[in-house]
Every structure is written in structure tokens, then in C-alpha cells.
Coordinates of C-alpha atoms in Angstrom, one line a residue:
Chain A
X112 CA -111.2 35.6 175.9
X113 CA -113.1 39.0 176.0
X114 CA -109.7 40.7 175.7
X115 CA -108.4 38.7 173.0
X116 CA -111.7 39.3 170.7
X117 CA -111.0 43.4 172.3
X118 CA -107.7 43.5 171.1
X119 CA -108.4 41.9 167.6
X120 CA -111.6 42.9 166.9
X121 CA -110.9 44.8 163.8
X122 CA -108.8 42.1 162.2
X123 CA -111.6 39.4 163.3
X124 CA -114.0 41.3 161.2
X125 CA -111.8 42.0 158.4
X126 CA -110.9 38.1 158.1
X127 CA -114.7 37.7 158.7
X128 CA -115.5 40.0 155.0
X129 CA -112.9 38.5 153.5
X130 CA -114.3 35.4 153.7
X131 CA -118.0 36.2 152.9
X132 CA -116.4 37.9 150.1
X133 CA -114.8 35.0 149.2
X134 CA -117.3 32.6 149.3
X135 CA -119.8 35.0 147.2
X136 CA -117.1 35.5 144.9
X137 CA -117.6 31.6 144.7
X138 CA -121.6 31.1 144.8
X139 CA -121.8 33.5 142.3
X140 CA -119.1 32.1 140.0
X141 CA -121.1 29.0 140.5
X142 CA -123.8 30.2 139.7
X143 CA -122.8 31.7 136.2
X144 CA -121.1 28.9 135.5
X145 CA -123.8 26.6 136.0
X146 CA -126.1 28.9 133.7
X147 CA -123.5 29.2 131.1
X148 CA -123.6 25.2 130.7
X149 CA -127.3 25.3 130.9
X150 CA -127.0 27.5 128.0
X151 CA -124.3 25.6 126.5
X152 CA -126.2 22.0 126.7
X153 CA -129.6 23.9 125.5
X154 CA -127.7 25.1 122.3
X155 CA -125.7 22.0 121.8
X156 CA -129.2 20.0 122.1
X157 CA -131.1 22.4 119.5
X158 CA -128.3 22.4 117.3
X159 CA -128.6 18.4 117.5
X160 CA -132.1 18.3 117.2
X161 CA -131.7 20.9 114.0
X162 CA -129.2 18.3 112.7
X163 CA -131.1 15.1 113.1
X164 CA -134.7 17.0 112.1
X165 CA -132.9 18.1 109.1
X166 CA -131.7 14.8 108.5
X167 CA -134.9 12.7 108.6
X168 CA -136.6 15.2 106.7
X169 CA -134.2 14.0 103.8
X170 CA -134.7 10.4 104.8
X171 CA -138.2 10.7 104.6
X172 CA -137.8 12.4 101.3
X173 CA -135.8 9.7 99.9
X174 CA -132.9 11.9 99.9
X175 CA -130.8 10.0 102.0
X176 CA -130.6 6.1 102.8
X177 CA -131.8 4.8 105.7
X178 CA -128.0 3.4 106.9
X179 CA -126.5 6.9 106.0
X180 CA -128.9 7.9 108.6
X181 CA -128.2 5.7 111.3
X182 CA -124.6 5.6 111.0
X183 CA -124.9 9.8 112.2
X184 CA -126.7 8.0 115.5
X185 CA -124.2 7.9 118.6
X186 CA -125.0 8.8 121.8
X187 CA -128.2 8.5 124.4
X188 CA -129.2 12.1 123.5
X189 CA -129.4 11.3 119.6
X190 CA -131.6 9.0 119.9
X191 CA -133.9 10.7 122.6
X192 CA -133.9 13.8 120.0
X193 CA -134.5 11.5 116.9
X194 CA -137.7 10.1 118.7
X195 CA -139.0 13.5 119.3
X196 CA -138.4 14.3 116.1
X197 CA -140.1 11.5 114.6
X198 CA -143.3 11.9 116.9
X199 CA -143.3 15.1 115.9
X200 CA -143.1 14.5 112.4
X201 CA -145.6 11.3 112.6
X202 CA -148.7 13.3 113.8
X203 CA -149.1 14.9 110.4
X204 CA -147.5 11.9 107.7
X205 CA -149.3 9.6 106.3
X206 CA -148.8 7.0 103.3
X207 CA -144.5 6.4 102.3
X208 CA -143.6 9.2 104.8
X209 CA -145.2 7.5 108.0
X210 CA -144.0 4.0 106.8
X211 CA -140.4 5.3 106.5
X212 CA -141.1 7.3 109.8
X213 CA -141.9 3.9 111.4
X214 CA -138.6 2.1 110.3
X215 CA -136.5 4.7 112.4
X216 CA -138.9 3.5 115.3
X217 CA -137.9 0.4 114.9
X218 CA -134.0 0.9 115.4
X219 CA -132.7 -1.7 117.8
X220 CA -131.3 0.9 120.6
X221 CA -134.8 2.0 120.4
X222 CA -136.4 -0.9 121.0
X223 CA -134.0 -1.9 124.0
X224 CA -134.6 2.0 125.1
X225 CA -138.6 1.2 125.2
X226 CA -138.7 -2.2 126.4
X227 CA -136.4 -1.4 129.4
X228 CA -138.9 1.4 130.2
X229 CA -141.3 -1.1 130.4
X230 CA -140.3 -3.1 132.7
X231 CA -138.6 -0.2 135.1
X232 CA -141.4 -0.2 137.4
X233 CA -142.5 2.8 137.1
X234 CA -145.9 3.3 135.7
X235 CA -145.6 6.2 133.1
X236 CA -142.4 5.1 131.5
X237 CA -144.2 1.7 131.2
X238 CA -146.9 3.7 129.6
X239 CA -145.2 5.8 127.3
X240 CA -143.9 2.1 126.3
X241 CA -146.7 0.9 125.5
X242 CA -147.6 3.4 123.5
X243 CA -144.5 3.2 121.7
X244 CA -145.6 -0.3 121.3
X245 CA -149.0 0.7 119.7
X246 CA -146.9 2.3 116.9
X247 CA -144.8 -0.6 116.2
X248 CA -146.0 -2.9 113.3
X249 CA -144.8 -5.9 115.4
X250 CA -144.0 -6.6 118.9
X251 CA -142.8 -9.3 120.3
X252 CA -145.3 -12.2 121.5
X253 CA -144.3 -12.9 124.6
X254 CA -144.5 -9.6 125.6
X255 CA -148.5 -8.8 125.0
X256 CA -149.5 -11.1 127.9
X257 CA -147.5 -8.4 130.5
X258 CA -149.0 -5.4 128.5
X259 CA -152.6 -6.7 128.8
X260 CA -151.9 -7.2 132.8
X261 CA -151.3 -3.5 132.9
X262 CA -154.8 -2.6 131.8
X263 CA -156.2 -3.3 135.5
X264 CA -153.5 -0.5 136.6
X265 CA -154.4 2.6 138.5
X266 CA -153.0 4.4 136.6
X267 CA -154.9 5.6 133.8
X268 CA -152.0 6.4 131.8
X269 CA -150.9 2.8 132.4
X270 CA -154.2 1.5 131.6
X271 CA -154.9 3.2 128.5
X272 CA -151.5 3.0 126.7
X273 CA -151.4 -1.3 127.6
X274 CA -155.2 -1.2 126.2
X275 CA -154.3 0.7 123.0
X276 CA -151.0 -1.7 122.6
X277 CA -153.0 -4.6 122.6
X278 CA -155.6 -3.8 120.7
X279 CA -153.4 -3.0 117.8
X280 CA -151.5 -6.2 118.3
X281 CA -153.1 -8.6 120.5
X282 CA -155.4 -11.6 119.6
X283 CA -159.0 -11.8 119.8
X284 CA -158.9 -13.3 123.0
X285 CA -156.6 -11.5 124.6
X286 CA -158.6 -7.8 123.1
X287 CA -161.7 -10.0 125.2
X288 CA -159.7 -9.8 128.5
X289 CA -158.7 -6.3 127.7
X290 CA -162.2 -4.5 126.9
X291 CA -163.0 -6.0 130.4
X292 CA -160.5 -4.9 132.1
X293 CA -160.6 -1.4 130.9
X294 CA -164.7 -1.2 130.9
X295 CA -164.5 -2.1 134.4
X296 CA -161.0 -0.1 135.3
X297 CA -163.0 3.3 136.5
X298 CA -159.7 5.3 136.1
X299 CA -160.9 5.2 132.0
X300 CA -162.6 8.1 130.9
X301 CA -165.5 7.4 128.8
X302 CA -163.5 9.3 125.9
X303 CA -160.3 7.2 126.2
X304 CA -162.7 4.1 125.6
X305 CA -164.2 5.8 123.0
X306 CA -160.7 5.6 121.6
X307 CA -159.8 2.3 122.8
X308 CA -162.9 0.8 121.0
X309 CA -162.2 2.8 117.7
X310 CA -158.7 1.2 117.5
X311 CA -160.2 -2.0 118.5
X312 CA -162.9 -1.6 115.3
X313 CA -159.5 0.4 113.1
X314 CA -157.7 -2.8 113.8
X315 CA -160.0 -5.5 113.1
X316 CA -159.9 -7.0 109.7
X317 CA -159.8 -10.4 108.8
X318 CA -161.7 -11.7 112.6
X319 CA -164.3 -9.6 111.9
X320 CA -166.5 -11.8 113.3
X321 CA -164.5 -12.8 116.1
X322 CA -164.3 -9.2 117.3
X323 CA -168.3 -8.7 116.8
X324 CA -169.3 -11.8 118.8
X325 CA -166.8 -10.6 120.9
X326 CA -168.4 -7.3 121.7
X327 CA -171.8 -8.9 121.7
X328 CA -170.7 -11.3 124.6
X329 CA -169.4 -7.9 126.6
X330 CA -173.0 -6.4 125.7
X331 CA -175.1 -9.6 127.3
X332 CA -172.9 -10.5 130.1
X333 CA -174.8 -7.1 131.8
X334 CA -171.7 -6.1 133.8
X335 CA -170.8 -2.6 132.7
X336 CA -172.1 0.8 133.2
X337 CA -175.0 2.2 131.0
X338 CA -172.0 4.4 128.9
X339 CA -169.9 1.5 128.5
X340 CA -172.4 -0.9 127.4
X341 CA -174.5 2.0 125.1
X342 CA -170.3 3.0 123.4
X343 CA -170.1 -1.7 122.7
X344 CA -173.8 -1.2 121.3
X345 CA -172.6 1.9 118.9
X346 CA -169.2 0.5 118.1
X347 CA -171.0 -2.7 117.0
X348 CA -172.7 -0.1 114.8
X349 CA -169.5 1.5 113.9
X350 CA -168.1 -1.7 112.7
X351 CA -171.1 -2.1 110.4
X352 CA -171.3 -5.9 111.7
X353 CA -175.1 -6.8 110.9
X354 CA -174.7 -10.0 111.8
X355 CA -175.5 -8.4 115.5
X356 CA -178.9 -6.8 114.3
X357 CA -180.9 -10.0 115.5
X358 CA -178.8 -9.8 118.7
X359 CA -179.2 -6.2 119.1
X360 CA -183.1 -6.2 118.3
X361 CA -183.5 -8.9 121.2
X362 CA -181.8 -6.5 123.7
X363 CA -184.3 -3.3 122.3
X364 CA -187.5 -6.1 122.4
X365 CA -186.2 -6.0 126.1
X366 CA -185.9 -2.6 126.9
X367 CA -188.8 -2.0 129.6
X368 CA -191.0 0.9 128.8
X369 CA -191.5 2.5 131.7
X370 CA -187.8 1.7 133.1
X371 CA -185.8 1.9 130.4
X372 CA -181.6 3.6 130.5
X373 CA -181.6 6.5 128.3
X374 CA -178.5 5.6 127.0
X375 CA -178.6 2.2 125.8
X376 CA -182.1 3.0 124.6
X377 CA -180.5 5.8 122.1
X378 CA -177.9 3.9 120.9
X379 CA -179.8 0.6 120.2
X380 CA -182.6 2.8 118.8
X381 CA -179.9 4.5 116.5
X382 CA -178.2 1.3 115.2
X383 CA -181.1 -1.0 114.7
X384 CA -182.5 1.9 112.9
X385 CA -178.9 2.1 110.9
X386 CA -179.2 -1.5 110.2
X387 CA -182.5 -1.0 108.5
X388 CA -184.4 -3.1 111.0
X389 CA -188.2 -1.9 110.7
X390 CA -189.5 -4.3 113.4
X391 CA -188.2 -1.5 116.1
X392 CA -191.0 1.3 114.5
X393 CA -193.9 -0.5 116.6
X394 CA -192.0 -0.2 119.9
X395 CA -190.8 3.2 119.2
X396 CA -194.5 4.9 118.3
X397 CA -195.7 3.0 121.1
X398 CA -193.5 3.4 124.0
X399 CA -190.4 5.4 123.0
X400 CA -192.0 8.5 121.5
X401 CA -193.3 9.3 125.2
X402 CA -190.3 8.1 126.9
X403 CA -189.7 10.6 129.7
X404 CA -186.2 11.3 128.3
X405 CA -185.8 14.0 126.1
X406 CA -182.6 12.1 124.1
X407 CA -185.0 9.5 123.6
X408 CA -187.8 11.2 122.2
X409 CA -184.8 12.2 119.7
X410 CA -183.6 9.2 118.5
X411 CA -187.4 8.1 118.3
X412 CA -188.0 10.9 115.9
X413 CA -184.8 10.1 113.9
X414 CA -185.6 6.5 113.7
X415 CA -189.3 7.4 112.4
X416 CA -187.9 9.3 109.7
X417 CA -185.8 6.5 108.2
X418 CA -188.6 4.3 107.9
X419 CA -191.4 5.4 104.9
X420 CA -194.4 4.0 106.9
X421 CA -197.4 6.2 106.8
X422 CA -198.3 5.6 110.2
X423 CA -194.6 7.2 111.8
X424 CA -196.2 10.5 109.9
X425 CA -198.5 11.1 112.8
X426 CA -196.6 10.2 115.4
X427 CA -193.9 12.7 113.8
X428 CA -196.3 15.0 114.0
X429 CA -197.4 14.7 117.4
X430 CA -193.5 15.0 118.4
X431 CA -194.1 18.7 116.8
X432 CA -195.4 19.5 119.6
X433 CA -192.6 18.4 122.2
X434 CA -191.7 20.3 124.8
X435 CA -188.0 20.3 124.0
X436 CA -186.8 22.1 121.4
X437 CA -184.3 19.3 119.3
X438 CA -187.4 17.1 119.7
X439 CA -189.2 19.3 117.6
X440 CA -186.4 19.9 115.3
X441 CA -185.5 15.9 114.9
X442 CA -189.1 15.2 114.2
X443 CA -189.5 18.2 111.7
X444 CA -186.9 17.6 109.9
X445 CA -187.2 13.6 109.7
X446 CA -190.8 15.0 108.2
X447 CA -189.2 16.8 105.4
X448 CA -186.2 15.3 104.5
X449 CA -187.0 11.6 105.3
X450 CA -191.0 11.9 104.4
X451 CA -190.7 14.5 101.5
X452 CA -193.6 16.3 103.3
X453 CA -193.6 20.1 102.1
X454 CA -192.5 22.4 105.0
X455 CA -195.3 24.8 104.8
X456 CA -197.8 22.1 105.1
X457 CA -196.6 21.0 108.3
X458 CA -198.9 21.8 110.8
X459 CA -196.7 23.9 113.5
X460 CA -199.6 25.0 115.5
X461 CA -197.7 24.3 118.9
X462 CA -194.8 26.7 117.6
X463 CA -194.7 30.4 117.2
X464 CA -194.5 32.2 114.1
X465 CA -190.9 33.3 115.4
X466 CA -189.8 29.9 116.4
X467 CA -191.1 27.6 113.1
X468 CA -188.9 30.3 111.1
X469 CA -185.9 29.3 113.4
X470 CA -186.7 26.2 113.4
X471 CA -187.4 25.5 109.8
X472 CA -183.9 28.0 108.8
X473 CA -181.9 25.4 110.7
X474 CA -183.6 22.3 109.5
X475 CA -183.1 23.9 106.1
X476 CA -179.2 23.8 106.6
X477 CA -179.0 20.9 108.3
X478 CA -180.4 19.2 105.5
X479 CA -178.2 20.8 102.6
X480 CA -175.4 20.0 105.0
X481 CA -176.3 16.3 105.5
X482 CA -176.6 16.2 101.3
Chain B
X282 CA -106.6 41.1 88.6
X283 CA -109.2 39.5 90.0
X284 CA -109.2 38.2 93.4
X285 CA -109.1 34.3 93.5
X286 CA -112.5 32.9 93.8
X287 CA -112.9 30.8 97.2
X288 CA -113.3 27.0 96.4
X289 CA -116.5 26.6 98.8
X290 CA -119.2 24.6 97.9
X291 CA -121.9 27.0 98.9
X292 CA -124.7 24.6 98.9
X293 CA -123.4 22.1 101.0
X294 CA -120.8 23.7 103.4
X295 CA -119.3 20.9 105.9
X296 CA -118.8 21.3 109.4
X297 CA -117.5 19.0 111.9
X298 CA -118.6 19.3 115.3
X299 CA -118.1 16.8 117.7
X300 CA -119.7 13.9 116.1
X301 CA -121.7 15.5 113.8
X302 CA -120.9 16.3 110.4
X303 CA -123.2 19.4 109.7
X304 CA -124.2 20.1 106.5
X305 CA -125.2 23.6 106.8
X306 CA -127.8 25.2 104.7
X307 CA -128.8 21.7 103.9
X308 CA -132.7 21.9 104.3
X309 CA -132.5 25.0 102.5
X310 CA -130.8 23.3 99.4
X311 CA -132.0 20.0 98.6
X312 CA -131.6 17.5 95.8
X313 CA -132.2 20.4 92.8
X314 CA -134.0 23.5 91.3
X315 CA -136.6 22.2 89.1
X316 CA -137.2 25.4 87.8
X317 CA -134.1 27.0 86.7
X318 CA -134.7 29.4 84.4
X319 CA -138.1 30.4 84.7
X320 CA -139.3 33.3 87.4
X321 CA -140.2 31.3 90.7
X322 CA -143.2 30.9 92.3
X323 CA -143.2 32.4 95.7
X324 CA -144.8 30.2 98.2
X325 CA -145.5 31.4 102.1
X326 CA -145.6 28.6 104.5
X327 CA -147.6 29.9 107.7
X328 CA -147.1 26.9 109.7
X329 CA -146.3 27.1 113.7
X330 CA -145.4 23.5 113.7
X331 CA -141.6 23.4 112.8
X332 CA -140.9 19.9 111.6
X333 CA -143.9 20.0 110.0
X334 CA -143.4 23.2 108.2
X335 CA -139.7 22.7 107.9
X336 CA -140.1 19.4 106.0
X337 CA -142.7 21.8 103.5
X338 CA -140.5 23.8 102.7
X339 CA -137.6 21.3 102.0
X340 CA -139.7 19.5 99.5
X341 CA -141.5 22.5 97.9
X342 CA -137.4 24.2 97.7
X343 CA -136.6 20.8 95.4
X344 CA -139.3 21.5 93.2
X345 CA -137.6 25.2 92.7
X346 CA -140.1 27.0 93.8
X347 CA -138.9 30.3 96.3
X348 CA -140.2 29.7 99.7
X349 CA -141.0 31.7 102.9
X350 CA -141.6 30.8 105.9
X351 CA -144.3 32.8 108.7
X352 CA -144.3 31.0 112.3
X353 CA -147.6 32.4 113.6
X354 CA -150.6 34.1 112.1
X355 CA -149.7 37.8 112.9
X356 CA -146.0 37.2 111.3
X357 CA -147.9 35.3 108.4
X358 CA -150.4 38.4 108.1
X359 CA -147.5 40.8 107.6
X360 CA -145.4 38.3 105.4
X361 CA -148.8 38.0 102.7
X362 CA -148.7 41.8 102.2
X363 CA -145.4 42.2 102.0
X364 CA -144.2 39.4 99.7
X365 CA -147.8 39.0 98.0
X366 CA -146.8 35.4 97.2
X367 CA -148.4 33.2 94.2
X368 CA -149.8 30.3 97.1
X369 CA -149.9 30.6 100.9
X370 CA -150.0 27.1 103.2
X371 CA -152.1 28.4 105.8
X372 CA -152.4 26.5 109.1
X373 CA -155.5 26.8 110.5
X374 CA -154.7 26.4 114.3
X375 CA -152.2 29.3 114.4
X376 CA -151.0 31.4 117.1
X377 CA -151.4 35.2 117.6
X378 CA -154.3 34.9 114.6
X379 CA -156.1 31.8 112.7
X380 CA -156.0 30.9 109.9
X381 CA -159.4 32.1 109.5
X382 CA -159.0 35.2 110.6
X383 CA -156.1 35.6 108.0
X384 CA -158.5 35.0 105.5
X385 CA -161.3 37.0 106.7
X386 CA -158.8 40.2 106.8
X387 CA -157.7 39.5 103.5
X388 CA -160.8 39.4 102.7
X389 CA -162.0 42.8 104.2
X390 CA -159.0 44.8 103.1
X391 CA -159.7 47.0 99.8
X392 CA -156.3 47.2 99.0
X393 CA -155.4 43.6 98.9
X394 CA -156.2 42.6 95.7
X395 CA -157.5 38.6 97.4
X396 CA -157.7 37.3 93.5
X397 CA -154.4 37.4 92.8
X398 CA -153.6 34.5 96.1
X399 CA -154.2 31.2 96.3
X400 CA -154.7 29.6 99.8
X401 CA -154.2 25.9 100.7
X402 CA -155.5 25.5 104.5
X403 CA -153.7 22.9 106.3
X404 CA -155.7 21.7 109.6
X405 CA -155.7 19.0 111.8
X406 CA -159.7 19.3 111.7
X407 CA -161.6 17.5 108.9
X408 CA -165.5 18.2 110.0
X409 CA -166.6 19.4 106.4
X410 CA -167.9 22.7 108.6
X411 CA -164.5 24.2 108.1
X412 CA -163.9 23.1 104.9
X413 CA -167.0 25.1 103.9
X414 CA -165.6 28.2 106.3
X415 CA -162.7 28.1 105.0
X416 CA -163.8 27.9 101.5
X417 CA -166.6 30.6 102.2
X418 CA -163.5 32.9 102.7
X419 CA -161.4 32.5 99.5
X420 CA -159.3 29.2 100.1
X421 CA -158.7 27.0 97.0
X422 CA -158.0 24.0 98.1
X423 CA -157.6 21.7 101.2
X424 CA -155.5 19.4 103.1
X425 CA -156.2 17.6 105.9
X426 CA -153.2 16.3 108.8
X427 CA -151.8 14.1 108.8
X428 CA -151.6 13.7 104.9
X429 CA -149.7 12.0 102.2
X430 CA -146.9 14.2 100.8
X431 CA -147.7 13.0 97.6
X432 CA -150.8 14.1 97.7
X433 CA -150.2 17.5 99.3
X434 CA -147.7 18.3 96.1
X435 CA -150.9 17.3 94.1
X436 CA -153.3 19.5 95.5
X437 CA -150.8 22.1 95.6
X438 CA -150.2 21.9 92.1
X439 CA -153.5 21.8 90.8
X440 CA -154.3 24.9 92.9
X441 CA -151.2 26.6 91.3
X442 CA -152.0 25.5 88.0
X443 CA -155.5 26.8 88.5

């Protein structure tokens, strides 16, 4: 054996380079080729998306009709490029535009494309569904029931989009379910139900008292976190439904003085005081002016500049003297823009020179930004 | 003799590839020139959004009016002084430099004579702090996204007509 690889030795390793030559030869043919259809299907796919932007930019225009359109529609990929066209185009239309944008959303292949991705399984295509959903002007009936399971999900993603979906087109009982679920699900963000309640409020029209009672029977079941339960308070707010103000001025008659949540006290300080309901200024001046929390003190000086009583003057003025700066600033300018009282005759003594300048420069602006 | 003259339809020159039947230089010629035979106006779009600023240009190109296009704020900056167009659409949220910022330089620079253009900012952002920034700095008028087309054409026009 030793004399064989002896004898052949130089022909073993010549066979040997051949064949690393060859096979480089064929990994690097590979490779080009590979990257020259990368390049190929990258070109091909902007030169489609160029097409079809081009041609729903006419559609939207009213340059071309709507079956012109979707007789150019063929494969997988059109459609896939004519959606991310149309989102794209959707984020900045409004009025005939968007409507006409939301009749390509509607086309049957995408439809089928979006429910299958609903029910693949997997938790962000079921999302992105559902958020597809949320842009439809109808969806199927029998289908909300299975988004509004989703809101319990893990997933936020999940969560959020099913939320959103529903309360665009769900029914006020099923929006009921849903707010729980999602003020409970701790994978929402207090911004994403932020959101979630401003499309609840965008999409409540002719149940407007449904969807207030609704949110008022959320507030007293007691079951939520302080943010979630101060966002229902300002959303009721929001939604301008007065019919909660006697509800609402029970849960502030409630508050406890000494051991009061900062949050809920704000927010049902700021919308009783939005409502117009003056039976709040006695609790305020008495307990809320001193409340150990600075936001508090705040809203307190807000609310006291709403209402003309002579007495809130004083208190307005001891606020003046806060130790936080806003305080000072809230309760200043409630005193001159919500008392008419002049702002050299404020008496400033607790302030600097330096500081009632700033102080009175900003309330200045804020004011002719306010008008 | 004359050489014989090419039967091409320049405006709408079909292509078939695969499926598609391209219609090259569509965008850039749509239904008609409203303004044949006066001078056009010259519009710059500054817009880094391209749908957004392709569908722009298509419509403001059917009312006749000669339009450029700038894809960021630096390209945008160059493309005011060297076109010196009538109207700029100036996206606020650009890259390379804001829309903001193009207005402040304009602003600053002696030689740019910052009467002569009028500036509609397109933003996503509607607190009425911008509005008054952007206003502060020589803009005419102000559009909000998303927006109606209608009513962009409307505001446009009455800032042009201004």
C-alpha cells in the first residue's frame, strides 16, 4: 500500500487538484449563479411593484377602472406587491382615495390570502390578519367570535391586532368581553390600549350609550390596574358621554383623602371638572390641593381655574407657593387666564424675581397658545 | 428628404413582459396637459415616501404643471436652488435634512431670494406647534397626512394663486 501511494504519489496529487479545482470551479459557479437570480428576482419584483404602484395610482385617480385593474392581477407575487402597495399608499389617503384604496383590499384572493393566515396557527400571520381585518368595512360574522378569543393571547401582537379587529366590527357585547380581556392581558402596553380604547370611542356611533355604560361597568367592577382604570375614566371623558358625570362624581366622592391612587384621582379630577361638575371644588380645596402627589396638586389647580368661585382664588394662591414647579405654573396660570386676575398683582412672594419672570413668560405663551 | 418619422406613440410606449403589459412613462404622462400653451409652473416634490410622492406628482403632471421630484432633504436643498421652482411640497420628516431645516436655510441665505417660493409642508404631525414652526419660517400653507387629494390640489392652488 505504501509502495503503491510511493509510486503514484504525483499523479494522486494531481487527480487530488484537479478535483478541488473542480469542485471550486462548481461552488463558485454556484455561487454567482445563485446571486445573479437574487438579482434577477429583486429586479423582476421592483419592476412589478413599479408596474402595479403605477397602476393604482391611476386607479385611485380615476384613471383607470377598477376591473382594468384587476384583470393585470395573476400570480401570488402580484397580489403580495399590490398589498404593499396599497398599505403604503393608505397611511397618507384619506376621503375617495382611501375608499377606492379599500375596494382593492377587498379582492377575493385577498380575502382567502388573509383568512387562511388566520387560521395557520401561527400567531403573527393571525395577527397581521386581523389587522387586515380592522381595515375591512365588513367581515364576516362568524368569524369575530374566533378574533375576540385571540385577545387573551400571549402574544401581544396577537392580542392587539384581534382587540383592534373587533372593536371596529364587533358588537357591544362582544367589545365588553374584549376590553377585559386586553385590560387584564399584561402583554398590552398601556399605549396600545390607549389605542385600543380610541378606536373603541372612533367606532362608536349609534350605541353610544351602550358603549358608555359599558365602560362604566369596566370602571366599578374594580378589577384593573390604576392606568387601566384612570385611561376607561378619560376615555369616558373622551367620548364626551355626560351621562357618566353622576357615575363618575360617586367614584371622586369616594376617593379617600389620605389614600387616594394618583392616577384615577387626576383623571376623575380632570373629567368631572370637563363635564362642568362644580360639586368636585369642595373636595378638591379641602383634601386634593394638599394631596401628597405632585400630579394631583396639578389637576387640583386646573380644576380651580375652571370654576369662577371666589373662594378657589385663595387656595390658587396658596398653590403659588408649591414646592414643585408645574404646580406653581398650573395654579398661576388658572389665576390669570381662568380668573382674569392681573399678573402683576399676583402675589409671588414664594418665587424669585428670576423665576416669576420664567414663570409668567411661559404662562404667557401657554395661554396665547391655548387661544 | 426627410427621414421617415417613427410611428411611436411616445406617451404611451407598450411593452410586453411576461404577463405584464407595461406602459412605460405612464406615471409621467397621465390623462392630459391642462396647461398647454402657457409657461408651466415648476413644482418640486421633496417627499422620501415614494408612493406617496409618486402619486403627487402623477396628479399635479395632469393638471400640466412641470414637476420635480427630490427624495431626501439634502437632494431637495440642492434641487430648490437650482431649479428655483414656483411651489415646493416639503415633507417634514425627511432624511439627510428636515423639512425645517430646509426652511430655516432658505431662510438664512442672502442670496436666495425666499419671497419668490412658496412652501406647502406635508407632515404626518398635526400638533398646531409645528404648524406655527413651520409657518414662523416662511411656509404658506399646510397639509396634514393622511389627507384628501381633493383637498391637497385645493390648498395647493390657493397657495399658487396667492
Amino acid at each position: 500500500m505504501i509502495e503503491f501511494f510511493t509510486t503514484y504519489a504525483e499523479r494522486i496529487i494531481l487527480v487530488v487538484l484537479i478535483l478541488l479545482i473542480l469542485v471550486s470551479l462548481v461552488v463558485f459557479s454556484g455561487a454567482v449563479m445563485s446571486r445573479w437570480l437574487l438579482n434577477r428576482n429583486i429586479k423582476r419584483r421592483e419592476r412589478i411593484r413599479i408596474y402595479f404602484g403605477d397602476l393604482v395610482i391611476r386607479y385611485i385617480s380615476g384613471d383607470l377602472s377598477f376591473e382594468k385593474l384587476k384583470r393585470q392581477l395573476h400570480t401570488v407575487t402580484d397580489y403580495i406587491i399590490l398589498l404593499e402597495v396599497v398599505n403604503r399608499l393608505d397611511l397618507v389617503l384619506e376621503g375617495e382615495e382611501e375608499r377606492r384604496l379599500k375596494r382593492l383590499l377587498n379582492l377575493k384572493r385577498i380575502r382567502e390570502y388573509f383568512t387562511k393566515q388566520f387560521e395557520n396557527g401561527k400567531p403573527l400571520d393571525a395577527a397581521r390578519a386581523c389587522l387586515y381585518f380592522s381595515r375591512q368595512r365588513k367581515v364576516k360574522e362568524s368569524l369575530l367570535p374566533r378574533i375576540a378569543e385571540k385577545t387573551v393571547d400571549t402574544v401581544p401582537a396577537m392580542a392587539y391586532s384581534a382587540g383592534m379587529a373587533i372593536m371596529v366590527h364587533g358588537n357591544a357585547a362582544q367589545k365588553k368581553v374584549v376590553i377585559h380581556n386586553l385590560m387584564k392581558n399584561r402583554g398590552i402596553s398601556n399605549q396600545a390600549m390607549s389605542d385600543l380604547i380610541k378606536a373603541f370611542q372612533s367606532h362608536t356611533t349609534d350605541d353610544r350609550v351602550a358603549e358608555g355604560e359599558l365602560l362604566m361597568d369596566l370602571i366599578a367592577a374594580r378589577s384593573y390596574s390604576p392606568e387601566r382604570t384612570a385611561l376607561m375614566i378619560r376615555a369616558l371623558g373622551e367620548l364626551g358621554f355626560y351621562e357618566s358625570a353622576g357615575f363618575l362624581l360617586n367614584e371622586f366622592e369616594e376617593l379617600d383623602a389620605d389614600d387616594h391612587d394618583w392616577l384615577i384621582t387626576e383623571a376623575l379630577i380632570d373629567v368631572l371638572t370637563a363635564f362642568g361638575m362644580h360639586e368636585i371644588q369642595s373636595k378638591v380645596r379641602e383634601c386634593f390641593v394638599a394631596s401628597s402627589y405632585n400630579i394631583v396638586r396639578r389637576a387640583s389647580a386646573r380644576a380651580l381655574g375652571v370654576f369662577p368661585e371666589k373662594m378657589n382664588v385663595h387656595h390658587l394662591e396658596w398653590l403659588l407657593a408649591d414646592s414643585d414647579f408645574y404646580v406653581r405654573f398650573d395654579a398661576a396660570k388658572s389665576l390669570i387666564d381662568g380668573h382674569g386676575i392681573d399678573p402683576d398683582e399676583l402675589n409671588v412672594v414664594a418665587l424669585s424675581e428670576r423665576e416669576w419672570k420664567e414663570l409668567k413668560g411661559e404662562i404667557m405663551e401657554s395661554i396665547k397658545e391655548t387661544a | 428628404m426627410t427621414a421617415p418619422q417613427k410611428s411611436v406613440n411616445l406617451l404611451l410606449q407598450k411593452k410586453h413582459v411576461g404577463n405584464y403589459l407595461f406602459e412605460e412613462n405612464s406615471v409621467t404622462s397621465p390623462r392630459s396637459g391642462a396647461l398647454p400653451n402657457m409657461e408651466k409652473q415648476k413644482i418640486l416634490v421633496v417627499e422620501d415616501e415614494e408612493m406617496t410622492a409618486r402619486l403627487i406628482i402623477y396628479r399635479l403632471k395632469a393638471l400640466g404643471y412641470d414637476v420635480s421630484h427630490a427624495r431626501d432633504g439634502v437632494e431637495g436643498m440642492g434641487q430648490i436652488k437650482k431649479i428655483r421652482p414656483d411651489l415646493v411640497v416639503l415633507d417634514i420628516m425627511l432624511p439627510g435634512l428636515s423639512g425645517f431645516e430646509i426652511l430655516e436655510e432658505l431662510k438664512a441665505d442672502p442670496e436666495f431670494d425666499s419671497s419668490g417660493i412658496k412652501v406647502l409642508m406635508l407632515t404626518n404631525k398635526k400638533s398646531s406647534g409645528d404648524v406655527s414652526r413651520g409657518f414662523n419660517l416662511g411656509a404658506m400653507e399646510y397639509v396634514s397626512k393622511p389627507f384628501k387629494m381633493e383637498e391637497f390640489l385645493l390648498r395647493m392652488d390657493r397657495v399658487l394663486k396667492t
